[in-house]
């Protein structure tokens, strides 16, 4: 059983998948930092010093200044600002993956189209091109063998 597991893990596609997942997680962290630390602060500044991560609705009658304050008080919240940040992160990751796939497709060699199946054959007597299903040559009227 151990040798089967070892053979499974050591297959190329399993290792490739593991590397892809690790790089994907790291890329996700980079994009998350890009959104939260680089993109959203200037957007918030342009919109009048707005911090999207603190857009929330507290599901209580009390008022809280930040999501963290509400969570510390044990109040349920709908943190739609965090959701906005997450949607922006997703769009950036999806666009980056789209660009990566387009780039890889350009690098891959184009597959040659399979040659079309022949629809004609040459008459054995006059050498003219005739349909495959013909039993008599329309040019020289020779009887053809059914093949």
Tab-separated table of C-alpha atoms in Angstrom:
chain	number	residue	atom	x	y	z
A	1	UNK	CA	0.000	0.000	0.000
A	2	UNK	CA	2.855	2.379	0.842
A	3	UNK	CA	4.488	1.805	-2.552
A	4	UNK	CA	1.189	2.524	-4.337
A	5	UNK	CA	0.793	5.762	-2.392
A	6	UNK	CA	4.388	6.733	-3.158
A	7	UNK	CA	3.864	6.028	-6.877
A	8	UNK	CA	0.673	8.117	-6.829
A	9	UNK	CA	2.326	11.088	-5.119
A	10	UNK	CA	5.404	10.985	-7.308
A	11	UNK	CA	3.457	11.138	-10.569
A	12	UNK	CA	4.192	14.344	-12.443
A	13	UNK	CA	0.678	15.749	-12.508
A	14	UNK	CA	0.257	15.429	-8.720
A	15	UNK	CA	3.497	17.317	-8.102
A	16	UNK	CA	2.523	19.935	-10.694
A	17	UNK	CA	-0.842	20.396	-8.987
A	18	UNK	CA	0.811	20.786	-5.565
A	19	UNK	CA	3.208	23.418	-6.901
A	20	UNK	CA	0.301	25.202	-8.587
A	21	UNK	CA	-1.695	25.303	-5.364
A	22	UNK	CA	1.247	26.649	-3.354
A	23	UNK	CA	1.952	29.346	-5.937
A	24	UNK	CA	-1.777	30.130	-6.133
A	25	UNK	CA	-2.000	30.677	-2.376
A	26	UNK	CA	1.043	32.958	-2.448
A	27	UNK	CA	-0.386	34.841	-5.440
A	28	UNK	CA	-3.671	35.256	-3.565
A	29	UNK	CA	-1.827	36.859	-0.649
A	30	UNK	CA	-0.037	39.241	-3.006
A	31	UNK	CA	-3.318	40.237	-4.664
A	32	UNK	CA	-4.985	40.646	-1.269
A	33	UNK	CA	-2.218	43.000	-0.182
A	34	UNK	CA	-2.437	44.845	-3.516
A	35	UNK	CA	-6.157	45.438	-3.029
A	36	UNK	CA	-6.119	46.251	0.697
A	37	UNK	CA	-2.845	48.184	0.913
A	38	UNK	CA	-2.377	49.753	-2.538
A	39	UNK	CA	-5.657	50.088	-4.449
A	40	UNK	CA	-8.338	50.690	-1.840
A	41	UNK	CA	-6.613	53.472	0.178
A	42	UNK	CA	-6.356	55.873	-2.802
A	43	UNK	CA	-9.898	54.993	-3.888
A	44	UNK	CA	-11.068	55.676	-0.328
A	45	UNK	CA	-9.135	58.969	-0.317
A	46	UNK	CA	-10.764	60.036	-3.586
A	47	UNK	CA	-14.185	59.240	-2.125
A	48	UNK	CA	-13.587	61.394	0.964
A	49	UNK	CA	-11.380	59.324	3.309
A	50	UNK	CA	-13.601	56.258	3.163
A	51	UNK	CA	-12.297	52.937	4.527
A	52	UNK	CA	-14.170	50.196	2.693
A	53	UNK	CA	-13.157	47.560	5.228
A	54	UNK	CA	-15.273	49.390	7.819
A	55	UNK	CA	-18.478	49.438	5.793
A	56	UNK	CA	-20.800	47.228	7.800
A	57	UNK	CA	-24.218	46.892	9.307
A	58	UNK	CA	-24.369	45.887	12.971
A	59	UNK	CA	-27.312	43.626	13.648
A	60	UNK	CA	-28.114	45.310	16.955
A	61	UNK	CA	-29.455	48.621	18.179
A	62	UNK	CA	-26.017	49.781	19.359
A	63	UNK	CA	-23.693	51.863	17.169
A	64	UNK	CA	-20.063	50.817	16.592
A	65	UNK	CA	-17.301	52.770	14.857
A	66	UNK	CA	-15.560	49.756	13.321
A	67	UNK	CA	-16.265	46.138	12.489
A	68	UNK	CA	-13.632	45.129	15.025
A	69	UNK	CA	-15.473	47.012	17.795
A	70	UNK	CA	-18.741	45.291	16.907
A	71	UNK	CA	-17.106	41.857	16.822
A	72	UNK	CA	-15.383	42.493	20.151
A	73	UNK	CA	-18.800	43.272	21.629
A	74	UNK	CA	-20.091	39.978	20.213
A	75	UNK	CA	-22.540	41.636	17.819
A	76	UNK	CA	-23.325	39.977	14.500
A	77	UNK	CA	-22.423	42.141	11.521
A	78	UNK	CA	-22.881	42.241	7.768
A	79	UNK	CA	-19.427	43.408	6.642
A	80	UNK	CA	-20.251	44.439	3.079
A	81	UNK	CA	-17.085	46.548	2.811
A	82	UNK	CA	-14.944	43.454	3.305
A	83	UNK	CA	-17.101	41.752	0.677
A	84	UNK	CA	-16.388	44.615	-1.764
A	85	UNK	CA	-12.641	44.178	-1.163
A	86	UNK	CA	-12.957	40.420	-1.708
A	87	UNK	CA	-14.869	40.888	-4.972
A	88	UNK	CA	-12.162	43.252	-6.222
A	89	UNK	CA	-9.500	40.691	-5.238
A	90	UNK	CA	-11.398	37.986	-7.123
A	91	UNK	CA	-11.680	40.130	-10.253
A	92	UNK	CA	-7.939	40.853	-10.203
A	93	UNK	CA	-7.081	37.159	-9.734
A	94	UNK	CA	-9.544	36.104	-12.447
A	95	UNK	CA	-8.081	38.664	-14.866
A	96	UNK	CA	-4.521	37.559	-14.061
A	97	UNK	CA	-5.452	33.899	-14.640
A	98	UNK	CA	-7.145	34.891	-17.919
A	99	UNK	CA	-3.960	36.644	-19.076
A	100	UNK	CA	-1.821	33.692	-17.993
A	101	UNK	CA	-3.974	31.209	-19.901
A	102	UNK	CA	-3.915	33.376	-23.037
A	103	UNK	CA	-0.105	33.658	-22.784
A	104	UNK	CA	0.342	29.892	-22.311
A	105	UNK	CA	-1.982	29.158	-25.244
A	106	UNK	CA	0.141	31.391	-27.468
A	107	UNK	CA	3.279	29.497	-26.416
A	108	UNK	CA	1.781	26.071	-27.049
A	109	UNK	CA	2.353	24.690	-30.547
A	110	UNK	CA	-0.744	24.684	-32.680
A	111	UNK	CA	-2.131	21.222	-33.341
A	112	UNK	CA	-2.286	20.367	-36.998
A	113	UNK	CA	-5.772	19.595	-38.177
A	114	UNK	CA	-6.326	15.940	-39.011
A	115	UNK	CA	-6.410	15.423	-42.752
A	116	UNK	CA	-9.922	15.084	-44.084
A	117	UNK	CA	-11.013	11.617	-45.069
A	118	UNK	CA	-10.845	11.195	-48.834
A	119	UNK	CA	-14.149	11.366	-50.677
A	120	UNK	CA	-12.812	10.345	-54.097
A	121	UNK	CA	-10.650	7.659	-55.625
A	122	UNK	CA	-8.925	7.247	-58.979
A	123	UNK	CA	-10.402	4.960	-61.596
A	124	UNK	CA	-8.078	1.984	-62.136
A	125	UNK	CA	-8.505	2.232	-65.901
A	126	UNK	CA	-8.600	5.910	-66.950
A	127	UNK	CA	-7.095	7.382	-63.743
A	128	UNK	CA	-9.869	10.021	-63.465
A	129	UNK	CA	-11.111	11.060	-60.018
A	130	UNK	CA	-14.450	9.471	-59.080
A	131	UNK	CA	-16.572	9.224	-55.889
A	132	UNK	CA	-15.585	6.497	-53.430
A	133	UNK	CA	-18.960	4.771	-53.702
A	134	UNK	CA	-18.927	4.591	-57.521
A	135	UNK	CA	-19.189	1.099	-59.038
A	136	UNK	CA	-18.812	2.305	-62.646
A	137	UNK	CA	-16.493	5.067	-63.893
A	138	UNK	CA	-18.526	7.932	-65.390
A	139	UNK	CA	-15.612	8.820	-67.687
A	140	UNK	CA	-14.630	5.515	-69.281
A	141	UNK	CA	-17.684	3.434	-68.150
A	142	UNK	CA	-15.446	0.697	-66.783
A	143	UNK	CA	-16.985	-1.618	-64.194
A	144	UNK	CA	-15.179	-1.095	-60.864
A	145	UNK	CA	-14.751	-3.698	-58.193
A	146	UNK	CA	-16.652	-3.080	-54.963
A	147	UNK	CA	-13.978	-2.233	-52.412
